[in-house]
Structures are given as C-alpha cells and as structure tokens.
PDB file of C-alpha atoms (C1' of nucleotides) in Angstrom:
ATOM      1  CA  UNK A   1      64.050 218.865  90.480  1.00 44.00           C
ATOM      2  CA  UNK A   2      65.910 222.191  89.029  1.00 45.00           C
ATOM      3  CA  UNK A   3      66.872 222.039  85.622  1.00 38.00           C
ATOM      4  CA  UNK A   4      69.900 223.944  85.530  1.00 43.00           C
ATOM      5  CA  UNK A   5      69.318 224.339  81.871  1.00 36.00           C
ATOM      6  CA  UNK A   6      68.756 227.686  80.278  1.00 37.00           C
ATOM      7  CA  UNK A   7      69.513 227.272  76.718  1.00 35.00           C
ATOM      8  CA  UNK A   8      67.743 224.050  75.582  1.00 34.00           C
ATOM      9  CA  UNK A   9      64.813 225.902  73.790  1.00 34.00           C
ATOM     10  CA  UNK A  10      67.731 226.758  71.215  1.00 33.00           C
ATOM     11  CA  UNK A  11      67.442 225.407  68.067  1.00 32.00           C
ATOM     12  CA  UNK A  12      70.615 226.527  66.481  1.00 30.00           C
ATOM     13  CA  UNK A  13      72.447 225.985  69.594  1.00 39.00           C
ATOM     14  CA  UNK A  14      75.327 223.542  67.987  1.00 62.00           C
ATOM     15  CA  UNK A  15      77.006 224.042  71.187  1.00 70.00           C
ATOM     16  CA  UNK A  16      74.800 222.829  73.462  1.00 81.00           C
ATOM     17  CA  UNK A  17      74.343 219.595  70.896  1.00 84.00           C
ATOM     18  CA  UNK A  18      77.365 218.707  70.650  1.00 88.00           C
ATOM     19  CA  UNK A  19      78.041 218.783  74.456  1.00 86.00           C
ATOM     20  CA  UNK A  20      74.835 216.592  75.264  1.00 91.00           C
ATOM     21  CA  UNK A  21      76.089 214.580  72.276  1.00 94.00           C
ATOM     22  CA  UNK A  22      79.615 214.057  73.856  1.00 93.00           C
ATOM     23  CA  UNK A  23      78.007 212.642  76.552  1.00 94.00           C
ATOM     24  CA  UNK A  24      75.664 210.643  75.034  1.00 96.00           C
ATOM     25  CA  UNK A  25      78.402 208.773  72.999  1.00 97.00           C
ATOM     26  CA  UNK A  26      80.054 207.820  76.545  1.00 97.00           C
ATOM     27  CA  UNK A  27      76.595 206.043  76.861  1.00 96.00           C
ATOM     28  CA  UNK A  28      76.193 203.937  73.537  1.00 96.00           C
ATOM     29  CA  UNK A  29      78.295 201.260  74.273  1.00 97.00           C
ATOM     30  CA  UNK A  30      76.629 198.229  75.727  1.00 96.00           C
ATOM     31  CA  UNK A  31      79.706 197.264  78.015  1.00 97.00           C
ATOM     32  CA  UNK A  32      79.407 201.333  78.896  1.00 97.00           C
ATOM     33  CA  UNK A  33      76.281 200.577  79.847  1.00 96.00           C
ATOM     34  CA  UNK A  34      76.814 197.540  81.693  1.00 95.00           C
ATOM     35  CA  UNK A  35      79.870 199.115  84.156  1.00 96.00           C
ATOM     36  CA  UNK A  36      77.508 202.305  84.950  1.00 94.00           C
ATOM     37  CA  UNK A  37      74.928 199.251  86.165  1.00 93.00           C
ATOM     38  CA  UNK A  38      77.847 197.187  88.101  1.00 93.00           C
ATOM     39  CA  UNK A  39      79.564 200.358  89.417  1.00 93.00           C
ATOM     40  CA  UNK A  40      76.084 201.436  90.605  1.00 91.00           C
ATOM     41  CA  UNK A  41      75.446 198.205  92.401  1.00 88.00           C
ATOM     42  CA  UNK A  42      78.356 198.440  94.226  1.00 85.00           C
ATOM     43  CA  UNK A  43      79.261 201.262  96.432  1.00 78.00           C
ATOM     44  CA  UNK A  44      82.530 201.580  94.613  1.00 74.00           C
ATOM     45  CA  UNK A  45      84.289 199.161  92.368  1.00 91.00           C
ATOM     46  CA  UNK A  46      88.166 198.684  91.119  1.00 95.00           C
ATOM     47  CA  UNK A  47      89.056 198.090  87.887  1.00 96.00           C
ATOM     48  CA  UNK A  48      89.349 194.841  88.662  1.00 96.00           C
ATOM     49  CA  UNK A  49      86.083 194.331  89.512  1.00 95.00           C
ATOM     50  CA  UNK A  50      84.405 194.984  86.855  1.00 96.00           C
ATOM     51  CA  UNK A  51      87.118 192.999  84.564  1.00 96.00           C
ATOM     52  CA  UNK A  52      85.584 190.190  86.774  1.00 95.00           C
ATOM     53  CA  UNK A  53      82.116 190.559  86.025  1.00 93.00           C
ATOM     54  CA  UNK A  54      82.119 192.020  82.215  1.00 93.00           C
ATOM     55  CA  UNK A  55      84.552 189.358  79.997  1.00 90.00           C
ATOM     56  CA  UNK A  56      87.160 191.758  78.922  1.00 96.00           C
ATOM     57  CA  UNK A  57      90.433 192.617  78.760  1.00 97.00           C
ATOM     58  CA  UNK A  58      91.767 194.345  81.871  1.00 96.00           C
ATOM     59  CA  UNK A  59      92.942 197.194  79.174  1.00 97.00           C
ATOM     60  CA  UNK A  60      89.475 197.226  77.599  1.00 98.00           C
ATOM     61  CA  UNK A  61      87.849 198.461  80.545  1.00 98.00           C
ATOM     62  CA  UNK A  62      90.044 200.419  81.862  1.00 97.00           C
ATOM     63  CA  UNK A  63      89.621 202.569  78.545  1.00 98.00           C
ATOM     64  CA  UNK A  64      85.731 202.205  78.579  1.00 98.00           C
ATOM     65  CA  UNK A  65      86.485 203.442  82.078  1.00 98.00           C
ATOM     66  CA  UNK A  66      88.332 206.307  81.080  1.00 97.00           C
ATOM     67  CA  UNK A  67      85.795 207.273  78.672  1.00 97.00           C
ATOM     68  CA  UNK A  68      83.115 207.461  81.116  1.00 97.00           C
ATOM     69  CA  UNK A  69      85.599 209.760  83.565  1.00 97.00           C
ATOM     70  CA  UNK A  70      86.428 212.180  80.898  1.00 96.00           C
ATOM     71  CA  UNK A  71      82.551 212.500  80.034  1.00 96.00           C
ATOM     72  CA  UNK A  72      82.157 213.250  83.477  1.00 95.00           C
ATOM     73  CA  UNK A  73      79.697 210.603  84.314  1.00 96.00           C
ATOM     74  CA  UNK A  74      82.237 208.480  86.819  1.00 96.00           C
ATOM     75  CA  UNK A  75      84.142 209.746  89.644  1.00 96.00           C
ATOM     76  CA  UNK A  76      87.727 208.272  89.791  1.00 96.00           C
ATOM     77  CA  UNK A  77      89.798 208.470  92.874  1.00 94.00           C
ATOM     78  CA  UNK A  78      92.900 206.523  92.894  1.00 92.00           C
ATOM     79  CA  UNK A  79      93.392 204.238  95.925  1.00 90.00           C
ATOM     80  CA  UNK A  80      96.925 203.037  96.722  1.00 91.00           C
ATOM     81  CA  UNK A  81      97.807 200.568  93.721  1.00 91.00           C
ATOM     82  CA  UNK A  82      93.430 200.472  93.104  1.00 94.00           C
ATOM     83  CA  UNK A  83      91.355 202.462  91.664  1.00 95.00           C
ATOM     84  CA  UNK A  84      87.969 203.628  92.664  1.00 96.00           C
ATOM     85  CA  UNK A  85      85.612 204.213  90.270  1.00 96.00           C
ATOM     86  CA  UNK A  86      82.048 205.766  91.058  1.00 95.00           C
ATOM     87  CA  UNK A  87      78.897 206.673  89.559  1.00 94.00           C
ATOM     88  CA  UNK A  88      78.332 210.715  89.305  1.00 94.00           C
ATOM     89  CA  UNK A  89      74.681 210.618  89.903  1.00 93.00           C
ATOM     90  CA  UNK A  90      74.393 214.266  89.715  1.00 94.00           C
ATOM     91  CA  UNK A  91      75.903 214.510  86.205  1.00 94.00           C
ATOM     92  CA  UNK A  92      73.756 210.839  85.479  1.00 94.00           C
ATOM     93  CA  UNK A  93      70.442 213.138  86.433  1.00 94.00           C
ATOM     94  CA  UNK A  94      71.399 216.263  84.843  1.00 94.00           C
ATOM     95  CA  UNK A  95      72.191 213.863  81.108  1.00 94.00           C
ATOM     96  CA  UNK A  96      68.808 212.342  81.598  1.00 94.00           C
ATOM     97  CA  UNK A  97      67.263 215.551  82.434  1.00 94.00           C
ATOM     98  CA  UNK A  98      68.714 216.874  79.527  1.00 93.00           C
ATOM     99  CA  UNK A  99      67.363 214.499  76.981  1.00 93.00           C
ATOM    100  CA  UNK A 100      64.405 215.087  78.547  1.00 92.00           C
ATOM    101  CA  UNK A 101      64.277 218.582  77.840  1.00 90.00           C
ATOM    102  CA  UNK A 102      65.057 217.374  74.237  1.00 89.00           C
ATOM    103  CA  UNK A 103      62.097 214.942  74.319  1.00 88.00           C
ATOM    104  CA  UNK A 104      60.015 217.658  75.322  1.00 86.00           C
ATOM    105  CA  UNK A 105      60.638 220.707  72.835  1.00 80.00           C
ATOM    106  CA  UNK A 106      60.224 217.871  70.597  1.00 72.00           C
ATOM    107  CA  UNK A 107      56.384 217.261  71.743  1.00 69.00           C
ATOM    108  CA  UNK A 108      55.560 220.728  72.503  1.00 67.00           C
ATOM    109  CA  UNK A 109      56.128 221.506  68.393  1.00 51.00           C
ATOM    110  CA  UNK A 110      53.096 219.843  67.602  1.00 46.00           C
TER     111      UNK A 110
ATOM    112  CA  UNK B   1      86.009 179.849  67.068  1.00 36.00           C
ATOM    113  CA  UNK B   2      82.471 180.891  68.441  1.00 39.00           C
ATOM    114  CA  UNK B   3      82.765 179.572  71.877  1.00 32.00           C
ATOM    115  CA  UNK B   4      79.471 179.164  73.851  1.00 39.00           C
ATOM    116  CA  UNK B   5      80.365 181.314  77.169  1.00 33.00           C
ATOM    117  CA  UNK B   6      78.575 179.877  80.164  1.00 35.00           C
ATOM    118  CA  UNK B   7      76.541 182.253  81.676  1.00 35.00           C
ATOM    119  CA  UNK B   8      78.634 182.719  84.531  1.00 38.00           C
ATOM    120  CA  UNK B   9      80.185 185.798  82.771  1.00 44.00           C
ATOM    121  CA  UNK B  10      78.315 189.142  81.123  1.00 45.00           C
ATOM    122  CA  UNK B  11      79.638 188.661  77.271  1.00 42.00           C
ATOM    123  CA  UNK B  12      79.581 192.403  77.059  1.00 40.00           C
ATOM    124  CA  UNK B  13      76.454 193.928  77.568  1.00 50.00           C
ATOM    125  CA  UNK B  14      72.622 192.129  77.995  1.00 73.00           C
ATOM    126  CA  UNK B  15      69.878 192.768  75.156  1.00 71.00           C
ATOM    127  CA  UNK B  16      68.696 195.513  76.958  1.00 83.00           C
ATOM    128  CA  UNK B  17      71.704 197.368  77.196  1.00 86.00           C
ATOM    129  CA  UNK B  18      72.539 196.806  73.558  1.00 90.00           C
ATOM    130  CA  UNK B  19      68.901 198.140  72.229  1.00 90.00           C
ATOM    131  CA  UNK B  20      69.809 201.369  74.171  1.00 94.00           C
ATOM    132  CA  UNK B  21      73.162 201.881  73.016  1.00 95.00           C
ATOM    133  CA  UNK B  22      71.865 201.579  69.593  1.00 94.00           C
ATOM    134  CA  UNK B  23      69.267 204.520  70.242  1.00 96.00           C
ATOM    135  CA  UNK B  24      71.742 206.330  72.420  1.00 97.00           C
ATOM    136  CA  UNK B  25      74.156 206.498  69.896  1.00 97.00           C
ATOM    137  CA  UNK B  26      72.011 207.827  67.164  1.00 97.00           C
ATOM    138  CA  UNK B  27      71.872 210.152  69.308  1.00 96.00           C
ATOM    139  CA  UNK B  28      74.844 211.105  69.985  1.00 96.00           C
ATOM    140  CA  UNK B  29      76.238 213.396  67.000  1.00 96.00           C
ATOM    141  CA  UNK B  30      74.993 217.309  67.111  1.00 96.00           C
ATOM    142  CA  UNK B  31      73.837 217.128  63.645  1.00 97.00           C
ATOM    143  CA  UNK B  32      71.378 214.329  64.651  1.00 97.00           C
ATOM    144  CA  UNK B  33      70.040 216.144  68.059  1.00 96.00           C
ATOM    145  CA  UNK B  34      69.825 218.994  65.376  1.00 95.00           C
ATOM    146  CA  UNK B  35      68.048 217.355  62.977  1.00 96.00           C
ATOM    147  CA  UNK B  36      65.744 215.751  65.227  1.00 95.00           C
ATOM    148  CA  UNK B  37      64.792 219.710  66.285  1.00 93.00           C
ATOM    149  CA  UNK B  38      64.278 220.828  63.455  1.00 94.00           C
ATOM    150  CA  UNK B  39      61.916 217.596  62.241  1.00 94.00           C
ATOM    151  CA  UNK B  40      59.904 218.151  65.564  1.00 92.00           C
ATOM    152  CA  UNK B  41      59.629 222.127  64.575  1.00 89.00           C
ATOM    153  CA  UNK B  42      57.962 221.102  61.716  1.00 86.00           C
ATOM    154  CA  UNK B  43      55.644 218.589  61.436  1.00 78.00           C
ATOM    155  CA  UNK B  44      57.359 216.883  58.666  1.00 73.00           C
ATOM    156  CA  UNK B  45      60.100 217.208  57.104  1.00 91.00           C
ATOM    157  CA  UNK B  46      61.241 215.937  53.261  1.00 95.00           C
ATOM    158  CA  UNK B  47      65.459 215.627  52.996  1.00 96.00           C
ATOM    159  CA  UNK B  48      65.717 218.792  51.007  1.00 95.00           C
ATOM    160  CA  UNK B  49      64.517 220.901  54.370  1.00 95.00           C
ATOM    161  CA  UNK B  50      66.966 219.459  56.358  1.00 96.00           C
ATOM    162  CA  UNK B  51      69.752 220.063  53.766  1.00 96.00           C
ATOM    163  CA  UNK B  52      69.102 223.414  53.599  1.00 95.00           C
ATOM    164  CA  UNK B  53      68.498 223.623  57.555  1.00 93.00           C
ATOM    165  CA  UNK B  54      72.154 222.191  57.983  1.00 93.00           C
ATOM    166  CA  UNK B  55      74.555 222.734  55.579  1.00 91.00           C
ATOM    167  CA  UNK B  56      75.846 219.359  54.586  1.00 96.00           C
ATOM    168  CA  UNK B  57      75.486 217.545  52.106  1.00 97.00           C
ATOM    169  CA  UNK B  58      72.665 216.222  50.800  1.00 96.00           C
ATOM    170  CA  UNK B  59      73.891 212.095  50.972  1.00 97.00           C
ATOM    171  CA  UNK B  60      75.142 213.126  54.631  1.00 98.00           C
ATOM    172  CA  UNK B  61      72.043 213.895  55.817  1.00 98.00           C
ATOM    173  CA  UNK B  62      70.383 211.056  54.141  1.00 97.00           C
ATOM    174  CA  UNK B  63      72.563 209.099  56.072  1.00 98.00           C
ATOM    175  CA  UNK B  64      72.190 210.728  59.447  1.00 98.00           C
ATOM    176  CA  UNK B  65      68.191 210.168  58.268  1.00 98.00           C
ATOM    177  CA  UNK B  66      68.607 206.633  57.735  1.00 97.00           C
ATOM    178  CA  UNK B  67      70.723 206.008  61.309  1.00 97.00           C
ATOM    179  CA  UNK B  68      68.067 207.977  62.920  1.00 97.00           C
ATOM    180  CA  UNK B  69      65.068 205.656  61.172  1.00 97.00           C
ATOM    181  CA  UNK B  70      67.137 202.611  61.979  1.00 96.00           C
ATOM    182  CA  UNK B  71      67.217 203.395  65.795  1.00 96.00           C
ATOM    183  CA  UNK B  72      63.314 203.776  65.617  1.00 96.00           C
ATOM    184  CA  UNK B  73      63.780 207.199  66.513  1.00 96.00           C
ATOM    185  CA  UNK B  74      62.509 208.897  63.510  1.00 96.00           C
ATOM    186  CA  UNK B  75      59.279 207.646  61.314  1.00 96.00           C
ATOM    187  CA  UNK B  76      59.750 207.148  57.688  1.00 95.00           C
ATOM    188  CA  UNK B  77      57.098 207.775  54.983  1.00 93.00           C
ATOM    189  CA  UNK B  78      58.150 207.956  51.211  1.00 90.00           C
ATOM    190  CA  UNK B  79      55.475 211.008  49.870  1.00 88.00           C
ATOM    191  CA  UNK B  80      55.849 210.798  46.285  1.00 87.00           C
ATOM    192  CA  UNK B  81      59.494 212.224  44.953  1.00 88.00           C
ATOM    193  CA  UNK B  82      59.883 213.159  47.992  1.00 92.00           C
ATOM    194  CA  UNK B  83      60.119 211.697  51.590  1.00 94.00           C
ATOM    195  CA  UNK B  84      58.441 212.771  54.873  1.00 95.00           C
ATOM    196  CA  UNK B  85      60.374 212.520  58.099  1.00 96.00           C
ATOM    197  CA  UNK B  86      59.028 212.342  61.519  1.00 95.00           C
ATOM    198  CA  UNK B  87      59.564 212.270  64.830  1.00 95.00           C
ATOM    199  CA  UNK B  88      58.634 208.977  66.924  1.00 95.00           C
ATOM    200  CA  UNK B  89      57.758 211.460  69.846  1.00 94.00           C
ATOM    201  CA  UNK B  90      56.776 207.630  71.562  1.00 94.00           C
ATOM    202  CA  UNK B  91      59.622 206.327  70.820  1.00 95.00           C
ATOM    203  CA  UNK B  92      61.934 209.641  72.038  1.00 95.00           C
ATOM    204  CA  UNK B  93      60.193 209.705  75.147  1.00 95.00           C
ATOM    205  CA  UNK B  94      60.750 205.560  75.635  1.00 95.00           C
ATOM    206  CA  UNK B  95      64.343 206.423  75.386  1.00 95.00           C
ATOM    207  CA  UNK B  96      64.362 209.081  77.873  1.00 94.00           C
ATOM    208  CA  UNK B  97      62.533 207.223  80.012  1.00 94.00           C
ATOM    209  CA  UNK B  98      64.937 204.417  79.724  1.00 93.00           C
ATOM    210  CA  UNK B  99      67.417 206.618  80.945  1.00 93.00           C
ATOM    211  CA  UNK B 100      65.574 208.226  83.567  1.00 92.00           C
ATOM    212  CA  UNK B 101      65.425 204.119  84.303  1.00 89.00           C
ATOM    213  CA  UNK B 102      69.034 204.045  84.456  1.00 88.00           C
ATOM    214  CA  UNK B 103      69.429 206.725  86.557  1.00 85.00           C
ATOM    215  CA  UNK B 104      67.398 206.063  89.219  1.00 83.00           C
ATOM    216  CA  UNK B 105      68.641 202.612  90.063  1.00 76.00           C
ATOM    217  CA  UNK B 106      71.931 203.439  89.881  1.00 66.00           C
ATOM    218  CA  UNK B 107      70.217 205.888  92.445  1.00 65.00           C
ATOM    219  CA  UNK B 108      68.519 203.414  94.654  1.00 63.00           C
ATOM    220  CA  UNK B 109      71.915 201.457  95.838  1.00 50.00           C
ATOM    221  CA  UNK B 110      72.887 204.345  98.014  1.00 47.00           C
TER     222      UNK B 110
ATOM    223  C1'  DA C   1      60.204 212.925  25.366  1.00 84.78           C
ATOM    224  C1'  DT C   2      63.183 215.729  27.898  1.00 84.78           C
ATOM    225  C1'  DC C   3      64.720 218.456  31.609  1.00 84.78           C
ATOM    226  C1'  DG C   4      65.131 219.650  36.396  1.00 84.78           C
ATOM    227  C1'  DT C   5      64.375 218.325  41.190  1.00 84.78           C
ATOM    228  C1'  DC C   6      64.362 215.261  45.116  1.00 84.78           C
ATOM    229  C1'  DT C   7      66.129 210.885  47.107  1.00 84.78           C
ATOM    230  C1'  DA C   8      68.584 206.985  48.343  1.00 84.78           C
ATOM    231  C1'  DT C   9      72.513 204.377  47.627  1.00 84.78           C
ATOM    232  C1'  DC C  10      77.330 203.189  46.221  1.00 84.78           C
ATOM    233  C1'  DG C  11      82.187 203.804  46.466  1.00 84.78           C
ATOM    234  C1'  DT C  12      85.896 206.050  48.575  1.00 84.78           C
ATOM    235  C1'  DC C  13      88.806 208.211  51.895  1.00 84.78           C
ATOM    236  C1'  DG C  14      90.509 209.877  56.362  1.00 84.78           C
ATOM    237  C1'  DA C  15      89.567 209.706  61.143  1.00 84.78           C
ATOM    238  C1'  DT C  16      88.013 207.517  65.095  1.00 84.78           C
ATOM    239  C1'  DA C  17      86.568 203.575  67.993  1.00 84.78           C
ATOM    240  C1'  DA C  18      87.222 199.060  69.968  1.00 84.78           C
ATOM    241  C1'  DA C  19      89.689 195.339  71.274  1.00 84.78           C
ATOM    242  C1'  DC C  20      93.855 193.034  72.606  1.00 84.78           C
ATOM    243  C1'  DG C  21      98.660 191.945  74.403  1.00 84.78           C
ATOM    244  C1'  DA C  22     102.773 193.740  76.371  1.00 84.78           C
ATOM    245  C1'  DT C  23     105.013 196.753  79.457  1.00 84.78           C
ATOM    246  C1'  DG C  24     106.205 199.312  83.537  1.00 84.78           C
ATOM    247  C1'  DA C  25     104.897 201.631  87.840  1.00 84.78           C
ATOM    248  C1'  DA C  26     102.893 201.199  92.298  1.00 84.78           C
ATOM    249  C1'  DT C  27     101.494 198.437  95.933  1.00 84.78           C
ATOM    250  C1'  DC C  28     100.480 194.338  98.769  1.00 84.78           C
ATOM    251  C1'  DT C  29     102.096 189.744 100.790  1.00 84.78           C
ATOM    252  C1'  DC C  30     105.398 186.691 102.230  1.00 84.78           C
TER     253       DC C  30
ATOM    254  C1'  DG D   1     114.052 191.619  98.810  1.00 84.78           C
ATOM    255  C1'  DA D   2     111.122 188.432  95.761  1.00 84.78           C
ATOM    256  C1'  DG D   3     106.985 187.561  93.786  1.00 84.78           C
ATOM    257  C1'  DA D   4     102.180 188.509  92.977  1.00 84.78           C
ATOM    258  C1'  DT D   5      98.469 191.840  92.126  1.00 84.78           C
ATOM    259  C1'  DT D   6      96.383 195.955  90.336  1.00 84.78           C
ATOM    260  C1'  DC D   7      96.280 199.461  87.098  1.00 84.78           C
ATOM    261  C1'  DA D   8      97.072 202.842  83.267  1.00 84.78           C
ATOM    262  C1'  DT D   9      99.302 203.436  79.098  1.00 84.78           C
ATOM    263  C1'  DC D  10     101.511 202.302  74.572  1.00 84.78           C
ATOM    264  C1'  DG D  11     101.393 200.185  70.192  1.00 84.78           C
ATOM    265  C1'  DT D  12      98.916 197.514  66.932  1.00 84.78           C
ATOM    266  C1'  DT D  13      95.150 195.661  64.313  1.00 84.78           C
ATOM    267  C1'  DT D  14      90.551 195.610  62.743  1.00 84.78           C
ATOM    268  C1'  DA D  15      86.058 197.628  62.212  1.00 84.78           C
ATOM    269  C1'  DT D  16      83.066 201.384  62.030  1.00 84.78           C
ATOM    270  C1'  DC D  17      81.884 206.336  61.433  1.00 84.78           C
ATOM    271  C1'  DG D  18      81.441 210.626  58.976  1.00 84.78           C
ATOM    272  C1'  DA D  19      81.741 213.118  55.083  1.00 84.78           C
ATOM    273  C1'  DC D  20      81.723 213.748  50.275  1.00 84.78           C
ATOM    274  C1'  DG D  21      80.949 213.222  45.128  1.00 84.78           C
ATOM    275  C1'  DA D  22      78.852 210.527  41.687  1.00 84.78           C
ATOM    276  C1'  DT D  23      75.071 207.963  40.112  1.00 84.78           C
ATOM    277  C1'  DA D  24      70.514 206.088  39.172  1.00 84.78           C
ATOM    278  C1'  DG D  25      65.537 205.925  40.125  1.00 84.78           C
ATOM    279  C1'  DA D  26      61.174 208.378  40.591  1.00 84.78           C
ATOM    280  C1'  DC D  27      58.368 212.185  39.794  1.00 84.78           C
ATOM    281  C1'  DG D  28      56.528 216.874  38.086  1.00 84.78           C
ATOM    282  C1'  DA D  29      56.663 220.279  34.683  1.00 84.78           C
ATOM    283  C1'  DT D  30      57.308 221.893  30.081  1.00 84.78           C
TER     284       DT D  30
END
DNA sequence: ATCGTCTATCGTCGATAAACGATGAATCTC
DNA sequence: GAGATTCATCGTTTATCGACGATAGACGAT
C-alpha cells in the first residue's frame, strides 16, 4: 500500500483540504452512502437499479449519481439507452487513505 | 402524511450510513480539516487560537467548533473564560476506520 | 465597580443542496 | 411505426450551510 501522498504533513496546505474536502462532501449523504454499498454489490448497476432499491425519485439519484462521478469516486460508462455506473475503488482507497493520513498527523502531535 | 414504508424498500440510507454522513460531513469543509490540524498541533486549543490561526471570524469558527463537537469529532471542555478544544483522536480514527470499512467491501464483491 | 477579553448564540443574508415532477432524447419491444 | 423503458437535464420549491455583525454572559485585571 503506496500512499501517493506527498503533501499531507502540510498544515497550511488549503489546497490539499479543500480537495480531500470535495470529496468527502460526495460522501456525507446517507443515500450517497447507500448507492456506493449497492453499486459495490453489484458488478455494475443502471440507474434504474438503484432507483429500485433506494425509494427515490429516478431524478434524485441520478443527481446523487452525478455527484459521486464528478468527485471521481464512480465510473460512468453509458450503455445504449443505460447507464453503467461503477465503484472507482482506486480513488475509494486513495480517499480513505487520505483521511488516514489525516487521522495520523493528528495522533503523532501528541 | 408519515407513511410507515414496509421494509421492502431502503427509505434513504440505514442508521449506519446516516451516523457516518454526519461525521463525514463535518468533515468535509477545508476550514474544518484545518482546524482539526491545527487543534491536534497543539494539545488544546481555546477559540481565540483558532481565530487567529484562520482568519475568519470569530462566530464562524465557533460554529465550525460546534459542528465539529456535534459530530463527536472534537472534545469540548469549557476552562474558565475560555474554552479548550480537542481532538477525539478515538473517535477520528473510528471514522477512518469506518471508511477503510467501506472500502474494502465494496472491495470484496470483485 | 468598571473595563477589556474570550465565548457562545442570535438574527440575517446570499448561496448551495436536496428533492421532486415534467420533458425530451435514445433505445428496446412488438 | 407505435408504445414502453431508461436516462439526464431543466425548472421549481424548500431546507440547510456558511459567513458575518451584534449582543450578552462570564471572567480577569485594574
């Protein structure tokens, strides 16, 4: 397990907080949460799907989808009138490895 | 207009979910990840630090104090006029490890 | 007793998030 | 081709967030 990060021991590094941040928003919504469990389940899931399984509005999703695709965390690949939506488990690991490294220049202070 | 859903259906998240998208996303704003640095630099910290530390306002940060406290995150100890801020180093690493959690089962289904 | 400092909270305002229905495009099925 | 299905997007409404100034309470110092 590399940690490809270089910078966290920065403490003025805004930058790097508010991109960890960004991606940690895409995470605190419960029904977020839910559709990273259901798409990780399955292989693959449509939008449908999920809709199926989560009590929501087909357009509800489909933006909680989007927001987990533009913070990088879900793979989307269109599939004729589909969708196919997939968990990036590489950009999952390197989030929790992140707040990790957060967790522990927070316990090495003391 | 409360309907009782059956439990067929997923009304949006379990418990679970919801108690880490509450930590999550008191998380997720820079100045909190920044504040929580800076409190685990020091051992504690009174308001005023911070303040200075981030250049807002002083009822801002209380705020962003009082989300962080709320999520269990942060330990709260009034120490006289002034107050004493904390990191729940437990409680960080209970949240990264939830994630880590996360991670790894959406992991395991492939 | 009064002043200055440190806090938390209240009220407010603009911006953003969250949810929904409606709509149209693309694709199956018949 | 007609109808059904899937999906993203638009527009709207409501709720919450984020930031600030103002204010009041608590305390130390003078």
């Amino acid at each position: 397990m590399n940690l490809p990060l270089t910078e966290a021991r920065n403490t003025c590094g805004s930058a790097d907080s508010q991109v960890v941040a960004t991606k940690l928003a895409a995470l605190s919504h419960p029904a977020r949460i839910e559709i990273l469990k259901h798409l990780s389940a399955s292989r693959s899931c449509c939008c449908r799907e999920v809709v199926d399984h989560l009590d929501l509005a087909q357009s509800t999703v489909s933006q909680h989808l989007k927001i987990l695709v533009d913070a990088g965390l879900v793979r989307y690949e269109p599939d004729r009138q589909r969708s196919r939506y997939q968990v990036d488990r590489e950009a999952l690991a390197g989030l929790s490895a992140s707040l990790t490294t957060l967790v522990n220049s927070c316990c090495s202070g003391c």
